[in-house]
Amino acid sequence: MSSSRRQYPFHLVEPKWQQFWTDRQTFRAFNPGETLPPEHPFARRHQLGGKTVSALDLPPKFYVLDMFPYPSGAGLHVGHPEGYTATDILARYRRAQGSHVLHPMGWDSFGLPAEQYAVKTGQHPRITTEANIANFTRQIKSLGFSYDWSREVATTDPEYFRWTQWIFLQIYNSWFNPETNRAEPISTLKYPPERDRDPNVPPNIHRAVEEAKRREFADRCRLAYVSEAPVNWCAELGTVLANEEVIDGKSEVGGFPVIRKPMRQWMLRITAFAEKLLADLDTIDWSASLKEMQRNWIGRSEGAEVDFAVAAPRESAAEPNENENGGALPSRRYEGELKIRVFTTRPDTLFGATYMVLAPEHALVDEITTEEQWQAVEDYRAHTARKSDLERTELAKEKTGVWTGAYAINPVNGEKIPVWIADYVLASYGTGAIMAVPAHDTRDFEFATKFNLPVMQVVQPPDPKMDWHGFLDDGTSVNSTGPEISITGLATPEAKKKITAWLEEKGLGKKTINYKLRDWLFSRQRYWGEPFPIIWKKDANGILQHEALPESALPLLPPALDDYKPTPDGQPPLARAKDWLTLPDGSTRETNTMPQWAGSCWYYLRYLDARNKTTFVSKDAESYWMGSEKLPISNSQSSISNSPSQPTPGVDLYVGGTEHAVLHLLYARFWHKVLFDLGHVSTPEPFFKLVNQGLILGENGQKMSKSIGNVINPDAIVTEYGADAFRLYEMFMGPLEMSKPWSTKGVEGVYRFLGRVWRLFVDEQSETEFEQNCAAHPVREAEFLTQIRLNPALCDAAPTTAQLKTLHTCIKKVTEDLDGLRFNTAISAMMVFISEAMTWEVKPSAVLADFIVLLQPFAPHLTEELWGKLVAHAKPGARDPQLDLAYQPWPKFDPALLVEDTIELPVQVNGKFRDVIRVAVDAPAAELEATALKAGKAQPFLVGKTVKKVIVVPKRMVNIVVA
RNA sequence: GCGCACGUGGCGAAAUGGCAGACGCGCCAGACUUAGGAUCUGGUUCCGUAAGGAGUGGGGGUUCAAGUCCCUCCGUGCGCACCA
């Protein structure tokens, strides 16, 4: 399979320079307060050698970040290096431009596969994880990325997760103050007067609030709290999952069924940040589709809550004695004071509400169901409770439900309307109850049709011919006049306003904003995750209460286990460690662990100060690298700032896959906002610009997978073609954000290009000798490398104007394309340059030195080798031959060189291209017109015609309009 | 069903509203070679010997001029999915 002859000895060149970079710490970044080694190229470039630097001494920062990988046993996938190469090129480019670049890498190393392997084999997940990290490190290093490895982090490192646990404690010890609209320490929380205690608590548990002690009230307000509620339980994975991890009723990982099951779990109050998470999307430079995904997930909708009084049971509330006879029912205490609260985005359709529906789990169902309907309601509830979420969605086509026997009063017109229960109404959204307006809601219409409920038009479509049945958009209210309020004749927005104002005035309802976002289920029944720094203690009443461990107890390590399975009675694996579990005072440890997202929520902050032993990140490092001064975002979809002197707040560029759109990227923003509110970080958003790389498909255009057998192994490509060719190909395939199929033939194309670059620079004769020597003494290959001489055509000769033009065209294109992240077209510009330069008999070294600097970010190994030969044997123009290639200043193009004296202009006749004319670049319009009218190939289309008009766009084209 | 992207040669793709197909793959021809799966040179959207004509998913529109802007239909991908 191996191709005949190497284009160039990359197998020697690449390890050589990787070793050089490691030895020299070439890509180390420095924090304020550090003393710069005099010999370091960064210090040399910026004249900071030996100096103890402050943030003011350092050049502008550029923080370019990759989504750190989970180090799986399968090793690196070709998708990983796609993003890594893009960020590495940018890192190297900005370094050359003079920025102080932070480009780190680490490991998201907690995770299920290592734990599952431990369950099977008994091998500790740490062993598996370390082996996988070692393999990933080898693979990533073989690609020559310019990471600052001194800042490497692993989420499984106790010195790392110490701070993950610490941040959890900050969250635990905070609450969201609606008055200041931010997170605050729990100490600022005041026990409220009874009247206005926690309006977020649904009415049905209000009693519990009334009885709550101060402590319980605090626990209820914490941003990390314990909840006993139905959660997503995945039996196959043996753990609960967050809403974001459940797709179509199946687990995101593995696709196993997920059921709803009530369990006591830790939750994080992300819903308190819903509005900020939504609004601040406008301040960051992310793709429109990604922002849209987050917006949809947060799911803000504006509307109104409306109270419907429940009609007294039986025929009439006027016969109070009836109530006392209803003893067979579980609860008949009400005298019309019972209310059903609904949420609607269309209060203007209130007159069209012809029935109501409660979720089967709704607390009022027990109270309002009549004796006659009791059995039917019970059966229905039992039936829906058995259904998994998956079944509930799959069976969505056919609506089901039963009547409770009760009626409610429509507050706008006093109509008595029946109250049903149906599983198309979700307990977890809004108030768990709806008013049904079958005329203007698809689901209500289906339900009304099936159960023969009345349908009443209340909105007239703008087009009178349009059928009003199922008309959902804005129109004009009709049939909407009651005894006290009328909105008939009003357009939908006005109707909404008027009726909402009336409801508020009457105390019947109020304007409300609802979110689809739910609180984040934060605990998992696993071994291989961060243990919660929480213990449980019995209080005076014998009730278990949770309590935070002191910071001095961190890091809290997981116990050693022989068996990583859950306990036989279904407790998480940590419960097996009896010694660990119980403390001397009898209190017990929390046995759940944090989800994998915990570590990835803040790793980008740890990179800033990765070895700090006293805090998660020092203030100086944080404010320098995150760039505290806030810049207003321009409303255009700007690319990253073109000027290195303009740092952006937060991470300047974050590149990763789209699979984290509503997981990691939402969670990390949430944690960051809490840390911001508490004063631990200086920017409200973590990631200023974010780019999603597209998927790399197999050669057959299908998604790479083991079962299809179309997986490309990066190691094999690097062995065959070298890291530079691999990097170059991944960037040449197409736009970064697009998904595109792999083509090994395409790798050969860029590999040939690198070979041409090599042959342009080196002496053919000396290379032949090198190959002969290598063949004779394979073990000494590396030392023969220095025998390869520079191509004699490469010399100190002054460049011609044409050569400078070729160079500067290339500089311009590559620079502009890198600013716009258009790597593929930047590479094609360099290919054009090389094709041209190959034809030069005399190759001025100054021109080629600039080209080397352009190519360096893309193919760093090859260019280092050629740069070494160039500076050793020729003058690299005005460049400092002592300065490392990685820090050589990026060349600037001279616009004056790119101006042509004469240009070719297309001539069109009636918009069709016919000929080109060569004219002076600044020729006046009249001259262009005259020349165009004489253009030879245009003549056949002009004879016998009248010229009606001539459009002249100087420097662009001439269009002759004839009739 | 709703939302968001995207449809250009045999393939990956280029094209501030102004010469469609840069660059690369593949293919064809030539040069150098004992040889070529190395390298170099030329060609390569389709129809046509040519002049020329057609052409960026289909249809319509705006414009002197549309791959690009607008409308509509079709197709592909992604996201959400009974969210009231």
PDB file of C-alpha atoms (C1' of nucleotides) in Angstrom, chain A residues 2 7 301 344-345 392 399 424 426 429 434 443 516 732-733 735 745 752 756 759 824 828 831 913-914 956-957 959, chain B residues 3-4 12-14 16 18-20 22-26 37-40 53-54 64-65 79-84:
ATOM      1  CA  SER A   2       2.838   2.395   0.699  1.00  0.00           C
ATOM      2  CA  GLN A   7       7.939  13.733  -1.427  1.00  0.00           C
ATOM      3  CA  SER A 301     -42.892  32.802  25.589  1.00  0.00           C
ATOM      4  CA  THR A 344     -51.773  31.095  27.543  1.00  0.00           C
ATOM      5  CA  THR A 345     -49.858  33.017  24.908  1.00  0.00           C
ATOM      6  CA  ARG A 392     -46.191   9.480  25.047  1.00  0.00           C
ATOM      7  CA  LYS A 399     -55.373  12.429  21.432  1.00  0.00           C
ATOM      8  CA  TYR A 424     -51.297  16.190  25.720  1.00  0.00           C
ATOM      9  CA  LEU A 426     -47.707  18.534  30.234  1.00  0.00           C
ATOM     10  CA  TYR A 429     -44.784  23.353  31.464  1.00  0.00           C
ATOM     11  CA  ILE A 434     -54.715  24.947  29.739  1.00  0.00           C
ATOM     12  CA  ARG A 443     -54.085  20.273  19.329  1.00  0.00           C
ATOM     13  CA  LYS A 516     -39.225  25.768  28.377  1.00  0.00           C
ATOM     14  CA  PHE A 732      -8.163  22.459   2.248  1.00  0.00           C
ATOM     15  CA  MET A 733     -11.234  20.207   2.159  1.00  0.00           C
ATOM     16  CA  PRO A 735     -15.045  25.719   4.668  1.00  0.00           C
ATOM     17  CA  LYS A 745      -6.637  11.245  -2.860  1.00  0.00           C
ATOM     18  CA  ARG A 752       2.399  16.949  -3.640  1.00  0.00           C
ATOM     19  CA  ARG A 756       6.908  21.203  -4.612  1.00  0.00           C
ATOM     20  CA  ARG A 759      11.956  21.056  -4.091  1.00  0.00           C
ATOM     21  CA  ASN A 824      -9.189  26.535   2.036  1.00  0.00           C
ATOM     22  CA  SER A 828      -5.107  27.753  -2.826  1.00  0.00           C
ATOM     23  CA  MET A 831      -0.477  26.961  -4.346  1.00  0.00           C
ATOM     24  CA  PHE A 913     -20.219  38.819 -22.052  1.00  0.00           C
ATOM     25  CA  ARG A 914     -18.685  39.362 -25.523  1.00  0.00           C
ATOM     26  CA  ARG A 956     -15.497  46.771 -13.403  1.00  0.00           C
ATOM     27  CA  MET A 957     -17.166  46.444 -16.807  1.00  0.00           C
ATOM     28  CA  ASN A 959     -22.443  46.994 -20.762  1.00  0.00           C
TER      29      ASN A 959
ATOM     30  C1'   G B   3     -37.590  26.550  12.925  1.00  0.00           C
ATOM     31  C1'   C B   4     -32.666  27.148  10.748  1.00  0.00           C
ATOM     32  C1'   G B  12     -14.089  18.365  -2.872  1.00  0.00           C
ATOM     33  C1'   A B  13     -15.045  23.283  -3.970  1.00  0.00           C
ATOM     34  C1'   A B  14     -14.145  29.073  -5.818  1.00  0.00           C
ATOM     35  C1'   U B  16     -17.514  42.731  -2.826  1.00  0.00           C
ATOM     36  C1'   G B  18     -20.251  42.755 -13.048  1.00  0.00           C
ATOM     37  C1'   C B  19     -15.664  37.349 -17.751  1.00  0.00           C
ATOM     38  C1'   A B  20     -19.306  31.016 -13.462  1.00  0.00           C
ATOM     39  C1'   A B  22     -10.023  29.785  -8.969  1.00  0.00           C
ATOM     40  C1'   C B  23      -7.351  25.807  -6.270  1.00  0.00           C
ATOM     41  C1'   G B  24      -7.249  20.509  -5.634  1.00  0.00           C
ATOM     42  C1'   C B  25      -8.816  15.350  -6.995  1.00  0.00           C
ATOM     43  C1'   G B  26      -9.901  12.353 -11.146  1.00  0.00           C
ATOM     44  C1'   G B  37       1.732   4.554  -8.961  1.00  0.00           C
ATOM     45  C1'   A B  38       7.980   9.929  -9.393  1.00  0.00           C
ATOM     46  C1'   U B  39       8.392  14.716 -11.727  1.00  0.00           C
ATOM     47  C1'   C B  40       7.319  18.524 -15.427  1.00  0.00           C
ATOM     48  C1'   G B  53     -25.397  28.196 -28.260  1.00  0.00           C
ATOM     49  C1'   A B  54     -26.862  26.328 -23.392  1.00  0.00           C
ATOM     50  C1'   C B  64     -28.381  47.577 -17.826  1.00  0.00           C
ATOM     51  C1'   A B  65     -26.480  43.007 -15.423  1.00  0.00           C
ATOM     52  C1'   G B  79     -32.296  21.324  15.383  1.00  0.00           C
ATOM     53  C1'   C B  80     -36.987  21.245  18.137  1.00  0.00           C
ATOM     54  C1'   A B  81     -41.118  18.430  18.570  1.00  0.00           C
ATOM     55  C1'   C B  82     -48.294  17.992  22.018  1.00  0.00           C
ATOM     56  C1'   C B  83     -44.100  23.959  25.225  1.00  0.00           C
ATOM     57  C1'   A B  84     -50.578  25.970  25.381  1.00  0.00           C
TER      58        A B  84
END
